[in-house]
PDB file of C-alpha atoms in Angstrom:
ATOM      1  CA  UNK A  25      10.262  -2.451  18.025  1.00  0.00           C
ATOM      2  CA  UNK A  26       9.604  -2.864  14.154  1.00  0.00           C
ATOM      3  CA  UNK A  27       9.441   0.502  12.512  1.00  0.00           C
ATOM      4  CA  UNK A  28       9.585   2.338   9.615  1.00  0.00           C
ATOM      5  CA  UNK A  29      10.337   5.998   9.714  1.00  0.00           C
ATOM      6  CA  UNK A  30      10.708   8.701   6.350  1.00  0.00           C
ATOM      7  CA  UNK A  31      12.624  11.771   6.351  1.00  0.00           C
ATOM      8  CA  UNK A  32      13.426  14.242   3.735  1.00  0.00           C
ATOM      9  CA  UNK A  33      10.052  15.719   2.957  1.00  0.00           C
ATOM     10  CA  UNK A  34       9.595  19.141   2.944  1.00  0.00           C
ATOM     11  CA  UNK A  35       8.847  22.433   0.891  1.00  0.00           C
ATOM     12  CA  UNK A  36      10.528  22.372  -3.010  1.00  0.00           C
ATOM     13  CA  UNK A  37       9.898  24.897  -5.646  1.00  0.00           C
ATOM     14  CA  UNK A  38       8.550  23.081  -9.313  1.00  0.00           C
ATOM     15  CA  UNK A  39      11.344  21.716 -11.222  1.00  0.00           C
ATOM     16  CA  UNK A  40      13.390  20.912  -8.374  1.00  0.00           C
ATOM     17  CA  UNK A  41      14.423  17.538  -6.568  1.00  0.00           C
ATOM     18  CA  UNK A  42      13.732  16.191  -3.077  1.00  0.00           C
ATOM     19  CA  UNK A  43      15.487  12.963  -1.465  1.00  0.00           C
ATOM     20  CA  UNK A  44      12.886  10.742   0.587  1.00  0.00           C
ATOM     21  CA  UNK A  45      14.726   8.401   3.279  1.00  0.00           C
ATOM     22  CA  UNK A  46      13.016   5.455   5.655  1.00  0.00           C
ATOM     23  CA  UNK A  47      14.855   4.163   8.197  1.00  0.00           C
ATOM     24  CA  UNK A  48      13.893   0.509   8.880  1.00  0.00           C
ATOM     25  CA  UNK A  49      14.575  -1.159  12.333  1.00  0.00           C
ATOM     26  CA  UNK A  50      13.757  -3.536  14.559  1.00  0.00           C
ATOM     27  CA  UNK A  51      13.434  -6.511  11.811  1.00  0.00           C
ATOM     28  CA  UNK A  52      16.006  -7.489   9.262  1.00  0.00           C
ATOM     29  CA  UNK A  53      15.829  -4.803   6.377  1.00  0.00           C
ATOM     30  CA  UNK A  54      17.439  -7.250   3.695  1.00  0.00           C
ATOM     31  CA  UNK A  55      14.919  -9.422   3.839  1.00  0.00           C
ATOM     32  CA  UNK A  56      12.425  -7.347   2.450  1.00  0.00           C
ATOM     33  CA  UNK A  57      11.314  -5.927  -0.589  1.00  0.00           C
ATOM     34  CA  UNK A  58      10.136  -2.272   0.092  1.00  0.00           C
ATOM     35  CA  UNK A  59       7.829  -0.023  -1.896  1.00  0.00           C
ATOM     36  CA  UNK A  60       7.204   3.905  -2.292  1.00  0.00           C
ATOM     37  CA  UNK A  61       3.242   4.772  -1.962  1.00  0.00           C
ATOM     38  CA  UNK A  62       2.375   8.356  -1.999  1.00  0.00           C
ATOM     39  CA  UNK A  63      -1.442  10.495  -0.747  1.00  0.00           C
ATOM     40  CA  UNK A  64      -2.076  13.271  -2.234  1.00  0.00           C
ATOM     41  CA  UNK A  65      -3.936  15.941  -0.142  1.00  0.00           C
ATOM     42  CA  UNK A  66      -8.162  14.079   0.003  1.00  0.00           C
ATOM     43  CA  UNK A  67      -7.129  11.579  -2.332  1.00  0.00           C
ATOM     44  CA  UNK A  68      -6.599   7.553  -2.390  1.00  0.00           C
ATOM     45  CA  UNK A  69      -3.213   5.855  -1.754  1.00  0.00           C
ATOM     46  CA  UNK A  70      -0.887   5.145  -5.407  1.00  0.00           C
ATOM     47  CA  UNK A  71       1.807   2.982  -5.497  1.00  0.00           C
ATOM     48  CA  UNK A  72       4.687   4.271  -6.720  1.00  0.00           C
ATOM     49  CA  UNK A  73       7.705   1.685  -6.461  1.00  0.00           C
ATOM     50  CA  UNK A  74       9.248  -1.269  -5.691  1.00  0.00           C
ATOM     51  CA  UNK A  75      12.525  -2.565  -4.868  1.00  0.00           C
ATOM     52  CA  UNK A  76      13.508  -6.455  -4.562  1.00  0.00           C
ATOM     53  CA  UNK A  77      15.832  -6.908  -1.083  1.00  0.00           C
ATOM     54  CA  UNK A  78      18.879  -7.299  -3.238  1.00  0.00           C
ATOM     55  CA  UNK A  79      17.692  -4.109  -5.551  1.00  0.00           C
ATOM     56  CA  UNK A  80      18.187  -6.728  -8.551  1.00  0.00           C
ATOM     57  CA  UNK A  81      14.300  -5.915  -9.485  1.00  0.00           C
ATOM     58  CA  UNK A  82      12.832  -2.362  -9.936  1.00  0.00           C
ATOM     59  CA  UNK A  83       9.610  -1.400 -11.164  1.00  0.00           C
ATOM     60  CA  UNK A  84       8.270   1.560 -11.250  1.00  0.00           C
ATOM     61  CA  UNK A  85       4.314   3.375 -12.310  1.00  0.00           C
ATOM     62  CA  UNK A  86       3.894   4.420 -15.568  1.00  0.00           C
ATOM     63  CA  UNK A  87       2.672   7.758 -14.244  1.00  0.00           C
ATOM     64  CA  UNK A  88       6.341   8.645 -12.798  1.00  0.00           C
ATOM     65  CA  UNK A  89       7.647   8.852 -16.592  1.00  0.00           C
ATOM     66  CA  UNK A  90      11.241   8.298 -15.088  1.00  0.00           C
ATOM     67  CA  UNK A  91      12.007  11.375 -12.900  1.00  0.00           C
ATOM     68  CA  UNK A  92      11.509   9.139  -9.076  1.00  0.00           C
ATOM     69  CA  UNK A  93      14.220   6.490  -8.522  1.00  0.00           C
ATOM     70  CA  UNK A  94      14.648   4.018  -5.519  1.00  0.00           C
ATOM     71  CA  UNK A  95      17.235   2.979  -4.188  1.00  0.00           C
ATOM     72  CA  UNK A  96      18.474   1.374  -1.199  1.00  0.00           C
ATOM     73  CA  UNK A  97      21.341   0.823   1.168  1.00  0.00           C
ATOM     74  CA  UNK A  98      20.896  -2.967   2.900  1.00  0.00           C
ATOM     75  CA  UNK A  99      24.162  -1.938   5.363  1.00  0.00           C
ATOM     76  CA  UNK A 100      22.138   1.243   6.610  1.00  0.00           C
ATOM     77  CA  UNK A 101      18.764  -0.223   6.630  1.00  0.00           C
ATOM     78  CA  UNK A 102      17.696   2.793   4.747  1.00  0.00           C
ATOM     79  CA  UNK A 103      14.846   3.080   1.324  1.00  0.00           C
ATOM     80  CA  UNK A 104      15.580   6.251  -0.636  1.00  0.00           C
ATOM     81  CA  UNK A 105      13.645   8.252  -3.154  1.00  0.00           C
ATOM     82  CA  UNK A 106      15.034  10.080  -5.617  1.00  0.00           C
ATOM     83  CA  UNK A 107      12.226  12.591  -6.669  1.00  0.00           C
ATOM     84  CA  UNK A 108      13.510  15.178  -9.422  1.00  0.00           C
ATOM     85  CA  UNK A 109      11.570  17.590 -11.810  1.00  0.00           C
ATOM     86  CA  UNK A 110       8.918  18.035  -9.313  1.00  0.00           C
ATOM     87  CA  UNK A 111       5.264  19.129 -10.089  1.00  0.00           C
ATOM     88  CA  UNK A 112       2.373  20.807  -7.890  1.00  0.00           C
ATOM     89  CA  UNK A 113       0.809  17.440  -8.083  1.00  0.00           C
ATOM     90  CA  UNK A 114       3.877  15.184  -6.343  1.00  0.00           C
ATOM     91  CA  UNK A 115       2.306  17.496  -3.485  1.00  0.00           C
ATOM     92  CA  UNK A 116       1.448  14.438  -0.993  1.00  0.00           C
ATOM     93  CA  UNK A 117       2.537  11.908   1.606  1.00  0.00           C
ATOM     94  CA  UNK A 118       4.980   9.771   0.826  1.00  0.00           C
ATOM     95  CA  UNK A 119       4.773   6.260   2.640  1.00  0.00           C
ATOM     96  CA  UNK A 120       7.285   3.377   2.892  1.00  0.00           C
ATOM     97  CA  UNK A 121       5.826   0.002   2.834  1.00  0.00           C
ATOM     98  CA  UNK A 122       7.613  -3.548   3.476  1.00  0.00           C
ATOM     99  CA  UNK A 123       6.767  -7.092   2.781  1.00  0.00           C
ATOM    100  CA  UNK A 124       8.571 -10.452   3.948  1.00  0.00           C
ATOM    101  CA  UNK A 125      10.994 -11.855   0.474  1.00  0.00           C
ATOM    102  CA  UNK A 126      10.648 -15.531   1.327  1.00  0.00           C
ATOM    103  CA  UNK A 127       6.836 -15.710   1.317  1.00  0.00           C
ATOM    104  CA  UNK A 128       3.861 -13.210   0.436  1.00  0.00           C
ATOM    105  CA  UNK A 129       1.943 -11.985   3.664  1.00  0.00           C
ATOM    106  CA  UNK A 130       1.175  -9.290   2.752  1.00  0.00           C
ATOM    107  CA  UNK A 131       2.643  -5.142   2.414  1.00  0.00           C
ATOM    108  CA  UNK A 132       2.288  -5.575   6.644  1.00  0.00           C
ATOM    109  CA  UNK A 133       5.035  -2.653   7.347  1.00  0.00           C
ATOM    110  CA  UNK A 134       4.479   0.784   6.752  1.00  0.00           C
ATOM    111  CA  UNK A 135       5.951   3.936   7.506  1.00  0.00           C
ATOM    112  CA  UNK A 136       4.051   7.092   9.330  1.00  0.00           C
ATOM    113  CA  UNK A 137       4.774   8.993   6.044  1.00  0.00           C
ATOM    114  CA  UNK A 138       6.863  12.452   5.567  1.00  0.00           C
ATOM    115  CA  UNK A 139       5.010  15.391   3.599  1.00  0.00           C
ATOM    116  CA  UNK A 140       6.199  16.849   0.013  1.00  0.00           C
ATOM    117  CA  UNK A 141       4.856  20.398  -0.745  1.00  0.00           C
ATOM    118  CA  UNK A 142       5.586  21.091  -4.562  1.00  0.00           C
ATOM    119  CA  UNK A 143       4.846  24.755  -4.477  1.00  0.00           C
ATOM    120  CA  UNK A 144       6.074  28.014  -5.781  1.00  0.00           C
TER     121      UNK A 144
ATOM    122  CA  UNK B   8      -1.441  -2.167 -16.111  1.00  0.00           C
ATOM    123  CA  UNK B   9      -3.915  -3.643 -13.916  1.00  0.00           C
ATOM    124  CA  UNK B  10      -6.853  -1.226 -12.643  1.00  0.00           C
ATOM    125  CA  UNK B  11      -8.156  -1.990  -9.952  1.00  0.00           C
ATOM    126  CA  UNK B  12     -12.146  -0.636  -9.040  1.00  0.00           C
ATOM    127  CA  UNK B  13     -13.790  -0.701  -6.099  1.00  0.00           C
ATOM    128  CA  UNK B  14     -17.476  -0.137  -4.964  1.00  0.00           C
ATOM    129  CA  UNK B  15     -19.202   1.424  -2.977  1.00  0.00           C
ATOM    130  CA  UNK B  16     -16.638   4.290  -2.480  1.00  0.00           C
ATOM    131  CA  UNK B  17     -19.297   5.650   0.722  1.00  0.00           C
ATOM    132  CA  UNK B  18     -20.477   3.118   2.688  1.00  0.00           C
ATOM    133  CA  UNK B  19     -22.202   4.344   5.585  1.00  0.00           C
ATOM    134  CA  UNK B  20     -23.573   1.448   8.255  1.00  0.00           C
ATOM    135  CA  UNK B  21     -25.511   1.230  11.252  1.00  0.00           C
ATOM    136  CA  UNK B  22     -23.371  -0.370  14.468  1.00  0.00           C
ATOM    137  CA  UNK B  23     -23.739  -3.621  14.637  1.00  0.00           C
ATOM    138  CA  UNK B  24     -25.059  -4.631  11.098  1.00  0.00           C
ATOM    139  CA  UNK B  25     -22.769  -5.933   8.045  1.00  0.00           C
ATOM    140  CA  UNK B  26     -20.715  -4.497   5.340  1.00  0.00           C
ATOM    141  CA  UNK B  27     -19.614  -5.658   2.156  1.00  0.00           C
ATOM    142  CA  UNK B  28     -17.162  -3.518  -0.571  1.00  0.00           C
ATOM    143  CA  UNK B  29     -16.107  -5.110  -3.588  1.00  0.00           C
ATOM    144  CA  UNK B  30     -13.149  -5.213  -5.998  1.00  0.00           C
ATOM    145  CA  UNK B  31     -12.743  -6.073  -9.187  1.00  0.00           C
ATOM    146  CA  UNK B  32      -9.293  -6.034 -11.123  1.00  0.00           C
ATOM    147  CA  UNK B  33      -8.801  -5.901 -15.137  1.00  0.00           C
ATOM    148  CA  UNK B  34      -7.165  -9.260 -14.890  1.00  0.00           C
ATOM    149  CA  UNK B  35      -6.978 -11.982 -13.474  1.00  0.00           C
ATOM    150  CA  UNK B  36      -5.076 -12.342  -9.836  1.00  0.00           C
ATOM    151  CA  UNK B  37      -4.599 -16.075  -9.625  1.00  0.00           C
ATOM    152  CA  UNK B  38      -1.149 -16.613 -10.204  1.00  0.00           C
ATOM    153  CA  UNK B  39      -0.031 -20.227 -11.242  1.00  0.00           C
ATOM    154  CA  UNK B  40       0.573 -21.067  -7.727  1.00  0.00           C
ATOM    155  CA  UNK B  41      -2.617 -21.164  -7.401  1.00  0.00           C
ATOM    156  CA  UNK B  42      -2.653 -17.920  -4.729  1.00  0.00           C
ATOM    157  CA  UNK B  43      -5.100 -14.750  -5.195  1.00  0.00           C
ATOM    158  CA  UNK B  44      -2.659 -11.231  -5.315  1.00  0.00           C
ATOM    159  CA  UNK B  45      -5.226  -9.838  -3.985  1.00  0.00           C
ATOM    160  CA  UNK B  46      -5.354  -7.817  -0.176  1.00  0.00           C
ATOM    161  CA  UNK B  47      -6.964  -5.372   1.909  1.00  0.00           C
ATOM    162  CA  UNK B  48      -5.883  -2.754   3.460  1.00  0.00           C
ATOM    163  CA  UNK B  49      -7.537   0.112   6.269  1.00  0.00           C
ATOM    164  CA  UNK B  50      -6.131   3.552   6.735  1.00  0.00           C
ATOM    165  CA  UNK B  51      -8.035   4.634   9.863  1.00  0.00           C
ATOM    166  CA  UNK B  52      -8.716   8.638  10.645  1.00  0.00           C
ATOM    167  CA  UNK B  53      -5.292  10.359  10.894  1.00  0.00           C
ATOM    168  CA  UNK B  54      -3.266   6.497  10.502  1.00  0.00           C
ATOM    169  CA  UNK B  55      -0.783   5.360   8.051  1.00  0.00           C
ATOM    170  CA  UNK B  56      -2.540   2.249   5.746  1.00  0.00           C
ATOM    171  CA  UNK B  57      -2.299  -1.063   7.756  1.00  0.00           C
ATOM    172  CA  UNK B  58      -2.799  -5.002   6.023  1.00  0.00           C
ATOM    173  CA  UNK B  59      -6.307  -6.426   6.762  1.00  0.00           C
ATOM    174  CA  UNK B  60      -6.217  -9.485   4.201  1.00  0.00           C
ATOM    175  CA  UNK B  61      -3.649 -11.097   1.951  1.00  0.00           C
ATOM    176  CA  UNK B  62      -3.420 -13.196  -0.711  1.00  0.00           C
ATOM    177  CA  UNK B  63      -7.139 -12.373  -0.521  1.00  0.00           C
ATOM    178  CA  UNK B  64      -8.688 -14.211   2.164  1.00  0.00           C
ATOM    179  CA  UNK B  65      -5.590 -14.596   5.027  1.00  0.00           C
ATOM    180  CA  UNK B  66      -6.508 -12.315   7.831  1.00  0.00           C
ATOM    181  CA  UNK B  67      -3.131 -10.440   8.771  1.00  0.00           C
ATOM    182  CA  UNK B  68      -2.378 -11.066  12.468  1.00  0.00           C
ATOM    183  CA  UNK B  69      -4.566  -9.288  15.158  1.00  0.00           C
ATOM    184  CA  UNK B  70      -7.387  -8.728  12.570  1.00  0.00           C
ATOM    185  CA  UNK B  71     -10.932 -10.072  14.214  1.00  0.00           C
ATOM    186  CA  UNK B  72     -12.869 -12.611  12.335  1.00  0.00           C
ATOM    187  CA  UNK B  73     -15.586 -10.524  12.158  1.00  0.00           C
ATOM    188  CA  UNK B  74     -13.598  -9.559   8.803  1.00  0.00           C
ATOM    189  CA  UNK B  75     -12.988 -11.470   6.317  1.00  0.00           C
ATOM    190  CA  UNK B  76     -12.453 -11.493   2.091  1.00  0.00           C
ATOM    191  CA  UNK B  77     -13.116 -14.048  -0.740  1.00  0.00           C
ATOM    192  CA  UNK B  78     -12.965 -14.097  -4.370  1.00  0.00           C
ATOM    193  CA  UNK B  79     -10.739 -15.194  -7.077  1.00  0.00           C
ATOM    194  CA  UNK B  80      -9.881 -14.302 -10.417  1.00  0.00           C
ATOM    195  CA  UNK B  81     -10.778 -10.485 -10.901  1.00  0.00           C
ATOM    196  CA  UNK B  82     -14.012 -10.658  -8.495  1.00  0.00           C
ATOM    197  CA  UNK B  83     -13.109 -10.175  -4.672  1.00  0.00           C
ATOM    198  CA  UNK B  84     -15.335  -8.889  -1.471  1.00  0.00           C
ATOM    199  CA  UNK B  85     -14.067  -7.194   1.652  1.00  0.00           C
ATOM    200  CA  UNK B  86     -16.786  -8.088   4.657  1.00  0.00           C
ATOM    201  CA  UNK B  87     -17.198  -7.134   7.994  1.00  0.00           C
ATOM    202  CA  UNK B  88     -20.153  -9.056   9.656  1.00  0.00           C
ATOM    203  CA  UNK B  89     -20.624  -7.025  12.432  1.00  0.00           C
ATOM    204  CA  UNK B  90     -19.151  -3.463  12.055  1.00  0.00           C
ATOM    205  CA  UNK B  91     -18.331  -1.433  15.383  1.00  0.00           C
ATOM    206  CA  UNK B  92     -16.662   1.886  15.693  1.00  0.00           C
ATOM    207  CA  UNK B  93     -13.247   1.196  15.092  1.00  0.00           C
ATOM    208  CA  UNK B  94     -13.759  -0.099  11.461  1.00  0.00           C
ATOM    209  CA  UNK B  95     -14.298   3.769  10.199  1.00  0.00           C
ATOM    210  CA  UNK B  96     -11.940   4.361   7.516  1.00  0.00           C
ATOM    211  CA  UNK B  97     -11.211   4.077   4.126  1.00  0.00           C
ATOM    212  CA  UNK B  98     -10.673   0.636   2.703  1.00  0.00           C
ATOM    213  CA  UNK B  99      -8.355  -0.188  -0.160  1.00  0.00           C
ATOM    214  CA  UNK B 100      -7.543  -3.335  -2.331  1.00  0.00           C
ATOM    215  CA  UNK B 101      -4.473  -3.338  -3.558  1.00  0.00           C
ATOM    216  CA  UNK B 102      -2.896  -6.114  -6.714  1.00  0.00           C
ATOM    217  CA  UNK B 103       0.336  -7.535  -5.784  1.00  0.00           C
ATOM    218  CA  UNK B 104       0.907  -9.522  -9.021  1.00  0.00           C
ATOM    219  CA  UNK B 105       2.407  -7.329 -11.584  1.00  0.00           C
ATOM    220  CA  UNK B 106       3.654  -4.760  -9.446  1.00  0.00           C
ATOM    221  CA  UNK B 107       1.027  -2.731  -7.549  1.00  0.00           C
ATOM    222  CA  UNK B 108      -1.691  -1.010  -8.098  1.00  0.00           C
ATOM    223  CA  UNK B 109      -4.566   0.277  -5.254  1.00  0.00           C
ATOM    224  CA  UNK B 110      -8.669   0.884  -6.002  1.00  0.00           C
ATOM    225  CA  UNK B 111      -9.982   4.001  -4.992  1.00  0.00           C
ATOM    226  CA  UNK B 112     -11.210   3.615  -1.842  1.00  0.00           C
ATOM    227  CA  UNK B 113     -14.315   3.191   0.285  1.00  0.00           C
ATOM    228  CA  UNK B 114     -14.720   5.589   3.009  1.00  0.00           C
ATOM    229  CA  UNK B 115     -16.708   3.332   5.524  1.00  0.00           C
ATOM    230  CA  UNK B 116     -18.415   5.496   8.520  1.00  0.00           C
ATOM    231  CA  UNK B 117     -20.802   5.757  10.735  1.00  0.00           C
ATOM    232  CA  UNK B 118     -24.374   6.047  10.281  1.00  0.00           C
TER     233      UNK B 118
END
């Protein structure tokens, strides 16, 4: 069946660096452009990322000031997050989201999310 | 950037009777195509976010027309005519034309 699933969260001290993966099956990952969208413990949902199916386009929120990057692998049907000097508040879920290249309907796959605990 | 703010952000409503939450974004969301970037999206209790409406009025597939969203430009509502259990959640609208960006929320419940 489609599905997204992330990997790679976990516990990381501030100032270090945490790799967030999403395995994508079931549909054909390259035809997709994929985004990062994070939850922070009671709050709303902020979009982090985005990644064109041929990684040609990259944008990326102001608020990240350059220390996420995403990537992707097309042959492994895998999203990655780069995530370096870490803060307390990166401290959320971290959800993979798809939508269809050839025609807009919509972010309509999404991950079940992987935790990131920035914490001393 | 685009902002993107939403009201109410608590909506509580009685089974059975309707509910409206709007959206308004700090620009304009028609793009020359002549398409809204504008959709909705649920995240139920304990759920990962899942698409309601795109492109701001095309229900995503197995959404009941009991929901349904209009607007154009920077003005855009998010109804449900007839709300039942299973719409509890927080509600989002989200820009898809430069970027992304999501509003706040509106935590819809039970009254």
């Amino acid at each position: 069946q489609v599905q997204l699933v992330e990997s790679g969260g976990g516990l990381v001290k501030p100032g270090g660096s945490l790799r967030l993966s999403c395995a994508a099956s079931g549909f054909t990952f390259s035809d997709y452009y994929m985004s990062w969208i994070r939850q922070a413990p009671g709050k709303g949902l902020e979009w982090l990322s985005f990644i064109s199916s041929s990684a040609n386009t990259i944008y990326y929120a102001d608020s990240l000031r350059g220390r996420f990057t995403i990537s992707r692998d097309n042959a492994r049907n895998s999203l990655y997050l780069q995530m370096d000097s870490l803060r307390a508040e990166d401290t959320a879920v971290y959800y993979c989201a798809g939508r269809y290249e050839k025609y807009y309907y919509g972010m309509d796959l999404w991950g079940q999310g992987t935790t990131v605990t920035v914490s001393s | 950037d685009i902002v993107m703010t939403q009201s109410p952000l608590s909506l509580p409503v009685t089974p059975g009777e309707p509910a409206s939450i709007s959206c308004r974004s700090s620009q304009s969301l028609l793009h020359s195509n002549g398409y809204n970037y504008l959709d909705w999206y649920v995240q139920k209790p304990g759920q990962s976010p899942q698409l309601l409406i795109y492109l701001g009025s095309n229900r995503a597939s197995g959404v009941p027309d009991r929901i349904s969203g209009s607007g154009s430009g920077t003005d855009f509502t998010l109804k449900i005519s007839r709300v039942e259990a299973e719409d509890v959640g927080v509600y989002y609208c989200m820009q898809a034309l430069q970027a992304h960006s999501f509003g706040q929320g509106t935590k819809l419940d039970i009254k």
